[in-house]
CSV table of C-alpha atoms and ligand atoms in Angstrom, one decimal:
chain,number,residue,atom,x,y,z
A,1,MET,CA,-2.3,19.5,-12.8
A,2,ALA,CA,0.1,17.7,-10.4
A,3,ARG,CA,2.7,15.4,-12.2
A,4,ILE,CA,3.3,12.4,-10.5
A,5,VAL,CA,5.8,9.4,-11.0
A,6,VAL,CA,5.3,6.2,-9.1
A,7,VAL,CA,8.0,3.5,-8.8
A,8,GLY,CA,6.4,0.1,-7.3
A,9,SER,CA,4.6,-3.0,-7.3
A,10,ILE,CA,1.8,-4.2,-9.5
A,11,ASN,CA,-0.2,-7.0,-7.9
A,12,MET,CA,-3.5,-8.9,-8.5
A,13,ASP,CA,-5.3,-8.9,-5.1
A,14,LEU,CA,-7.1,-12.3,-4.4
A,15,VAL,CA,-9.5,-11.1,-2.0
A,16,THR,CA,-11.7,-13.4,0.2
A,17,LEU,CA,-14.4,-11.9,2.5
A,18,SER,CA,-14.4,-14.1,5.4
A,19,PRO,CA,-16.8,-14.0,8.7
A,20,ARG,CA,-13.6,-14.1,11.0
A,21,PHE,CA,-9.9,-15.0,10.4
A,22,PRO,CA,-9.0,-18.6,10.3
A,23,ASP,CA,-7.0,-20.2,13.0
A,24,PRO,CA,-3.6,-22.0,11.9
A,25,GLY,CA,-4.8,-25.5,10.5
A,26,GLU,CA,-8.5,-24.2,10.4
A,27,THR,CA,-10.8,-24.3,7.2
A,28,LEU,CA,-13.5,-21.7,7.2
A,29,THR,CA,-16.3,-21.0,4.8
A,30,GLY,CA,-15.9,-17.4,3.3
A,31,ASP,CA,-18.7,-15.1,1.9
A,32,ARG,CA,-17.1,-13.9,-1.3
A,33,PHE,CA,-14.2,-14.0,-3.4
A,34,LEU,CA,-13.1,-11.4,-5.7
A,35,THR,CA,-9.8,-10.4,-8.0
A,36,ILE,CA,-9.1,-6.6,-7.9
A,37,PRO,CA,-6.0,-5.0,-9.1
A,38,GLY,CA,-3.6,-3.8,-6.5
A,39,GLY,CA,-0.1,-3.7,-5.4
A,40,LYS,CA,1.3,-0.7,-3.4
A,41,GLY,CA,2.7,1.1,-6.4
A,42,ALA,CA,-0.4,0.6,-8.9
A,43,ASN,CA,-2.8,1.5,-6.1
A,44,GLN,CA,-0.8,4.9,-5.6
A,45,ALA,CA,-0.6,5.5,-9.1
A,46,VAL,CA,-4.4,4.8,-9.4
A,47,ALA,CA,-5.3,6.9,-6.4
A,48,ALA,CA,-3.4,9.8,-7.7
A,49,ALA,CA,-4.8,9.5,-11.3
A,50,ARG,CA,-8.5,9.6,-9.6
A,51,LEU,CA,-7.7,12.6,-7.7
A,52,GLY,CA,-6.9,14.3,-10.9
A,53,ALA,CA,-3.0,13.9,-11.3
A,54,SER,CA,-1.0,13.2,-14.5
A,55,VAL,CA,0.6,9.8,-13.6
A,56,ALA,CA,3.4,7.7,-14.9
A,57,LEU,CA,4.0,4.1,-13.3
A,58,VAL,CA,7.5,2.3,-13.3
A,59,GLY,CA,7.0,-1.5,-12.5
A,60,CYS,CA,7.1,-4.8,-13.8
A,61,ILE,CA,4.3,-7.4,-14.7
A,62,GLY,CA,4.6,-11.0,-15.6
A,63,ASP,CA,3.4,-12.9,-18.6
A,64,ASP,CA,0.6,-14.9,-16.9
A,65,ALA,CA,-3.1,-14.6,-17.3
A,66,PHE,CA,-3.2,-11.6,-14.7
A,67,ALA,CA,-0.9,-9.5,-16.7
A,68,GLN,CA,-3.1,-8.2,-19.3
A,69,ALA,CA,-5.7,-7.4,-16.7
A,70,LEU,CA,-3.4,-5.4,-14.5
A,71,HIS,CA,-2.0,-3.4,-17.6
A,72,ASP,CA,-5.6,-2.6,-19.0
A,73,GLY,CA,-6.7,-1.6,-15.7
A,74,LEU,CA,-4.0,0.8,-15.3
A,75,VAL,CA,-4.7,2.2,-18.9
A,76,ALA,CA,-8.3,2.6,-18.1
A,77,GLU,CA,-7.5,4.7,-15.2
A,78,GLY,CA,-5.2,6.9,-17.6
A,79,VAL,CA,-1.9,5.8,-15.9
A,80,ASP,CA,1.0,5.9,-18.2
A,81,VAL,CA,2.4,2.5,-18.6
A,82,THR,CA,5.0,3.4,-21.1
A,83,HIS,CA,7.4,2.3,-18.3
A,84,VAL,CA,5.4,-0.9,-16.9
A,85,THR,CA,7.5,-3.9,-18.3
A,86,ARG,CA,6.2,-7.2,-19.2
A,87,VAL,CA,8.9,-9.8,-17.8
A,88,ALA,CA,8.8,-13.3,-19.6
A,89,GLY,CA,8.7,-16.4,-17.7
A,90,ILE,CA,7.6,-15.3,-14.4
A,91,GLY,CA,4.0,-14.6,-13.0
A,92,SER,CA,2.6,-11.0,-12.0
A,93,GLY,CA,2.6,-10.3,-8.2
A,94,THR,CA,-0.2,-11.6,-6.1
A,95,ALA,CA,-1.6,-10.8,-2.8
A,96,SER,CA,-3.9,-13.3,-1.0
A,97,ILE,CA,-6.2,-11.0,1.2
A,98,THR,CA,-8.5,-12.1,3.9
A,99,VAL,CA,-10.9,-9.3,4.9
A,100,ALA,CA,-12.8,-9.9,8.2
A,101,GLY,CA,-14.6,-7.4,10.4
A,102,GLY,CA,-13.0,-4.4,8.7
A,103,GLU,CA,-9.5,-5.7,9.1
A,104,ASN,CA,-7.2,-7.6,6.6
A,105,SER,CA,-4.3,-10.0,6.6
A,106,ILE,CA,-2.2,-10.2,3.7
A,107,VAL,CA,0.3,-12.6,1.9
A,108,VAL,CA,2.4,-11.2,-1.0
A,109,VAL,CA,4.2,-13.0,-3.6
A,110,PRO,CA,6.4,-10.5,-5.3
A,111,ALA,CA,7.1,-12.5,-8.7
A,112,ALA,CA,7.5,-9.9,-11.4
A,113,ASN,CA,7.8,-7.0,-8.8
A,114,GLY,CA,11.0,-8.6,-8.0
A,115,ARG,CA,12.4,-8.1,-11.3
A,116,VAL,CA,12.2,-4.3,-11.1
A,117,THR,CA,15.9,-2.9,-11.6
A,118,PRO,CA,17.8,0.2,-11.5
A,119,ALA,CA,17.9,0.3,-15.0
A,120,HIS,CA,14.0,0.4,-15.3
A,121,VAL,CA,14.3,3.5,-13.0
A,122,GLU,CA,17.1,5.1,-15.0
A,123,ALA,CA,15.3,4.5,-18.2
A,124,ALA,CA,12.3,6.5,-16.7
A,125,ARG,CA,14.4,9.5,-15.8
A,126,ASP,CA,13.1,11.8,-18.6
A,127,ILE,CA,9.7,11.5,-17.0
A,128,VAL,CA,10.9,11.8,-13.5
A,129,ARG,CA,12.5,15.1,-14.8
A,130,GLY,CA,9.8,17.7,-14.4
A,131,ALA,CA,7.4,15.6,-12.3
A,132,ASP,CA,6.1,17.5,-9.1
A,133,ALA,CA,6.7,14.6,-6.8
A,134,VAL,CA,8.1,10.8,-7.0
A,135,LEU,CA,6.4,8.2,-4.9
A,136,VAL,CA,8.1,4.6,-4.0
A,137,GLN,CA,7.5,2.0,-1.6
A,138,LEU,CA,9.2,-1.2,-0.5
A,139,GLU,CA,7.4,-3.9,-2.5
A,140,ILE,CA,10.1,-3.8,-5.1
A,141,PRO,CA,14.1,-4.6,-4.7
A,142,LEU,CA,15.8,-2.3,-2.6
A,143,ASP,CA,18.5,-1.3,-5.5
A,144,ALA,CA,15.7,-0.1,-7.5
A,145,VAL,CA,14.4,1.9,-4.4
A,146,GLU,CA,17.9,3.3,-4.1
A,147,ALA,CA,17.9,4.0,-7.7
A,148,THR,CA,14.7,6.1,-7.3
A,149,LEU,CA,16.1,8.1,-4.7
A,150,ARG,CA,19.4,8.9,-6.7
A,151,VAL,CA,17.4,9.8,-9.9
A,152,ALA,CA,14.9,11.9,-8.3
A,153,ASP,CA,17.7,13.8,-6.3
A,154,ASP,CA,19.7,14.2,-9.5
A,155,GLU,CA,16.5,15.9,-11.1
A,156,GLY,CA,15.7,18.0,-8.1
A,157,VAL,CA,12.2,16.2,-7.7
A,158,PRO,CA,11.1,15.6,-4.0
A,159,VAL,CA,10.4,11.7,-3.0
A,160,ILE,CA,7.7,10.5,-0.9
A,161,LEU,CA,9.1,7.3,0.4
A,162,ASN,CA,6.2,5.0,2.1
A,163,PRO,CA,8.3,2.4,3.7
A,164,ALA,CA,5.9,-0.4,3.5
A,165,PRO,CA,6.3,-3.4,4.1
A,166,ALA,CA,8.6,-2.3,6.7
A,167,GLN,CA,12.6,-2.7,6.3
A,168,ARG,CA,15.6,-1.2,8.0
A,169,LEU,CA,16.9,1.2,5.6
A,170,PRO,CA,20.4,3.3,5.7
A,171,THR,CA,20.2,6.6,7.1
A,172,GLU,CA,21.8,8.3,4.1
A,173,TRP,CA,18.9,7.0,1.9
A,174,LEU,CA,16.6,8.8,4.1
A,175,SER,CA,18.4,12.2,3.8
A,176,ARG,CA,17.4,11.9,0.2
A,177,VAL,CA,13.6,11.8,1.1
A,178,ARG,CA,11.3,14.8,1.2
A,179,PHE,CA,8.8,12.9,3.1
A,180,LEU,CA,8.8,9.4,5.0
A,181,THR,CA,5.2,8.3,5.3
A,182,PRO,CA,5.2,5.3,7.8
A,183,ASN,CA,2.9,3.9,10.6
A,184,GLN,CA,4.7,3.8,13.8
A,185,HIS,CA,5.8,0.0,13.5
A,186,GLU,CA,7.2,0.9,10.1
A,187,LEU,CA,9.0,3.9,11.4
A,188,ALA,CA,10.6,1.9,14.2
A,189,THR,CA,11.7,-1.0,11.8
A,190,VAL,CA,13.2,1.6,9.2
A,191,LEU,CA,15.2,3.2,11.9
A,192,GLY,CA,16.2,0.1,13.6
A,193,ALA,CA,14.5,0.9,16.8
A,194,GLY,CA,12.1,-1.1,19.2
A,195,ASP,CA,8.4,-1.0,18.7
A,196,ASP,CA,7.7,0.1,22.3
A,197,ASN,CA,9.2,3.8,21.5
A,198,ASP,CA,6.9,6.3,21.6
A,199,PHE,CA,6.0,7.6,18.2
A,200,ARG,CA,7.0,11.1,18.8
A,201,ASP,CA,10.5,10.0,19.9
A,202,LEU,CA,10.7,8.0,16.7
A,203,MET,CA,9.8,11.0,14.6
A,204,ARG,CA,12.4,13.1,16.3
A,205,ARG,CA,15.0,10.6,15.4
A,206,ALA,CA,14.3,10.4,11.7
A,207,PRO,CA,16.9,12.3,9.4
A,208,CYS,CA,13.9,13.8,7.3
A,209,ALA,CA,10.4,15.1,7.3
A,210,VAL,CA,8.0,12.5,8.6
A,211,VAL,CA,4.1,12.3,7.8
A,212,LEU,CA,3.1,9.3,10.2
A,213,THR,CA,-0.2,7.6,9.9
A,214,ARG,CA,-2.1,6.6,13.1
A,215,GLY,CA,-5.3,4.9,11.4
A,216,ALA,CA,-8.6,6.2,12.8
A,217,GLU,CA,-6.3,8.6,14.9
A,218,GLY,CA,-5.2,10.4,11.6
A,219,ALA,CA,-1.7,11.6,11.2
A,220,TRP,CA,1.2,13.4,12.9
A,221,PHE,CA,3.5,15.3,10.4
A,222,GLY,CA,6.5,17.7,10.7
A,223,GLU,CA,9.6,18.8,9.2
A,224,LYS,CA,12.8,17.5,10.6
A,225,ASP,CA,13.7,18.8,13.8
A,226,GLU,CA,10.1,20.4,14.4
A,227,ALA,CA,7.5,19.5,16.8
A,228,PRO,CA,5.1,17.5,14.9
A,229,GLU,CA,1.5,18.8,14.3
A,230,HIS,CA,-1.7,16.6,14.4
A,231,GLN,CA,-4.4,16.0,11.9
A,232,ALA,CA,-7.2,14.1,13.5
A,233,GLY,CA,-8.6,11.3,11.6
A,234,PHE,CA,-12.3,11.2,9.9
A,235,LYS,CA,-14.9,8.8,11.5
A,236,VAL,CA,-16.2,6.5,9.0
A,237,GLU,CA,-17.5,3.0,9.3
A,238,ALA,CA,-14.7,0.6,8.6
A,239,VAL,CA,-15.4,-2.1,5.5
A,240,ASP,CA,-11.8,-2.8,4.2
A,241,SER,CA,-8.6,-0.8,5.1
A,242,THR,CA,-6.6,-2.4,2.1
A,243,GLY,CA,-5.0,0.4,0.2
A,244,ALA,CA,-6.0,3.3,2.5
A,245,GLY,CA,-2.3,4.0,3.1
A,246,ASP,CA,-1.8,4.1,-0.5
A,247,THR,CA,-4.8,6.4,-1.1
A,248,PHE,CA,-3.2,8.5,1.7
A,249,ASN,CA,0.5,8.6,0.1
A,250,ALA,CA,-1.2,9.5,-3.3
A,251,ALA,CA,-3.2,12.2,-2.0
A,252,LEU,CA,-0.3,13.8,-0.1
A,253,ALA,CA,1.5,14.0,-3.2
A,254,VAL,CA,-1.3,15.3,-5.4
A,255,TYR,CA,-2.0,18.1,-2.8
A,256,LEU,CA,1.5,18.8,-1.7
A,257,SER,CA,1.4,22.0,-3.7
A,258,GLU,CA,-1.4,23.4,-1.3
A,259,GLY,CA,0.9,23.1,1.7
A,260,LEU,CA,1.7,20.2,4.0
A,261,ASP,CA,-1.3,20.9,6.6
A,262,ASN,CA,-3.9,20.9,3.6
A,263,ALA,CA,-2.3,18.1,1.8
A,264,VAL,CA,-2.4,15.9,5.2
A,265,ARG,CA,-6.0,17.1,5.8
A,266,LYS,CA,-7.0,16.0,2.2
A,267,ALA,CA,-5.1,12.6,2.4
A,268,CYS,CA,-6.7,11.7,5.6
A,269,ALA,CA,-10.1,12.5,4.0
A,270,ALA,CA,-9.2,10.4,1.1
A,271,ALA,CA,-8.1,7.4,3.1
A,272,ALA,CA,-11.3,7.6,5.3
A,273,ILE,CA,-13.2,7.3,2.2
A,274,ALA,CA,-11.2,4.3,0.8
A,275,VAL,CA,-11.8,2.6,4.3
A,276,SER,CA,-15.3,2.8,4.0
A,277,ARG,CA,-15.4,0.9,0.8
A,278,LEU,CA,-14.5,-2.5,-0.3
A,279,GLY,CA,-11.1,-3.3,-2.1
A,280,ALA,CA,-8.0,-1.3,-2.8
A,281,GLN,CA,-8.2,0.3,-6.2
A,282,ALA,CA,-12.0,-0.3,-5.9
A,283,GLY,CA,-12.5,2.0,-3.2
A,284,MET,CA,-10.1,5.0,-4.0
A,285,PRO,CA,-12.1,8.4,-4.1
A,286,ARG,CA,-12.1,10.8,-7.1
A,287,ALA,CA,-11.2,14.5,-6.2
A,288,ASP,CA,-14.9,15.7,-6.1
A,289,GLU,CA,-15.6,13.1,-3.5
A,290,VAL,CA,-12.8,14.2,-1.3
A,291,THR,CA,-14.2,17.6,-1.6
A,292,ALA,CA,-17.7,16.8,-0.7
A,293,PHE,CA,-16.5,14.6,2.0
A,294,LEU,CA,-14.6,17.5,3.7
A,295,GLU,CA,-17.7,20.0,3.0
A,296,ALA,CA,-19.9,17.4,4.7
A,297,GLN,CA,-17.4,17.2,7.7
A,298,GLY,CA,-17.9,21.0,8.1
B,1,RIB,O1,-1.2,-1.5,0.3
B,1,RIB,C1,-2.2,-2.6,-0.3
B,1,RIB,C2,-1.7,-3.5,-1.1
B,1,RIB,O2,-0.7,-4.2,-0.5
B,1,RIB,C3,-2.7,-4.4,-1.6
B,1,RIB,O3,-3.3,-4.1,-2.8
B,1,RIB,C4,-1.8,-5.6,-1.8
B,1,RIB,O4,-1.5,-6.0,-3.4
B,1,RIB,C5,-0.5,-5.5,-1.1
B,1,RIB,O5,0.6,-5.0,-2.0
């Protein structure tokens, strides 16, 4: 069983299903409203646990009404929450999400996620030691991200850095990353390059191995200085893409021991299943569903 540590955000997703996206200043009548646990860190932790990994999450929740539900949801999924800290005097992170026509728009308020510190990561050093992989994203303060890279490096554990939401990062940080998992826009932003660059050129400029996601087109992946390979995407009817990237990252970490090609193939399959279902954590598949999906694909 893979042992995964995730350092990242924990949000309550406030999801409105709408017939279309409202224009600025416009009021629309939506179809449905749901509260679903989310946040890139929590999503990746839950997705990895559903795929059969032993998972611990490092992050912060607030002391509001959402905090208990977020905590209990993680526990129910079998995620070790020993290093999920409850911060007094602040709310939990939220994401206001509009879903329309299979696409989404998201406004995130970090709240307690902004209180994750290098000390929280350092306190989790014992669980990082001996893990098969560490997953981290950019929805927590950058000093905590840097601490994650440092602690994992010290302990000889590979880090998968999902640079979302996109921010420019120091090149020196990337040299500590085993796999960077951006989409094209995120890779351009991380490298401080323009969005108009070809994604293969961007991959060549990265100082680490990259697994680049291209939505329905699948993923391109390669070690540093090697020509990237392509894994085609799987065709599904898109219902909600929220959390599909998180599912992809989790599957990549869980299946990494099977080799990069296989891990990317399974990650594309897991993400495709997630896209075909509503909600981030609500739509994440179990390992047997990924197996059955791939068998059905032939
Ligand atoms: O990656 C999807 C997640 O991004 C959502 O669950 C939302 O909470 C935002 O953080």
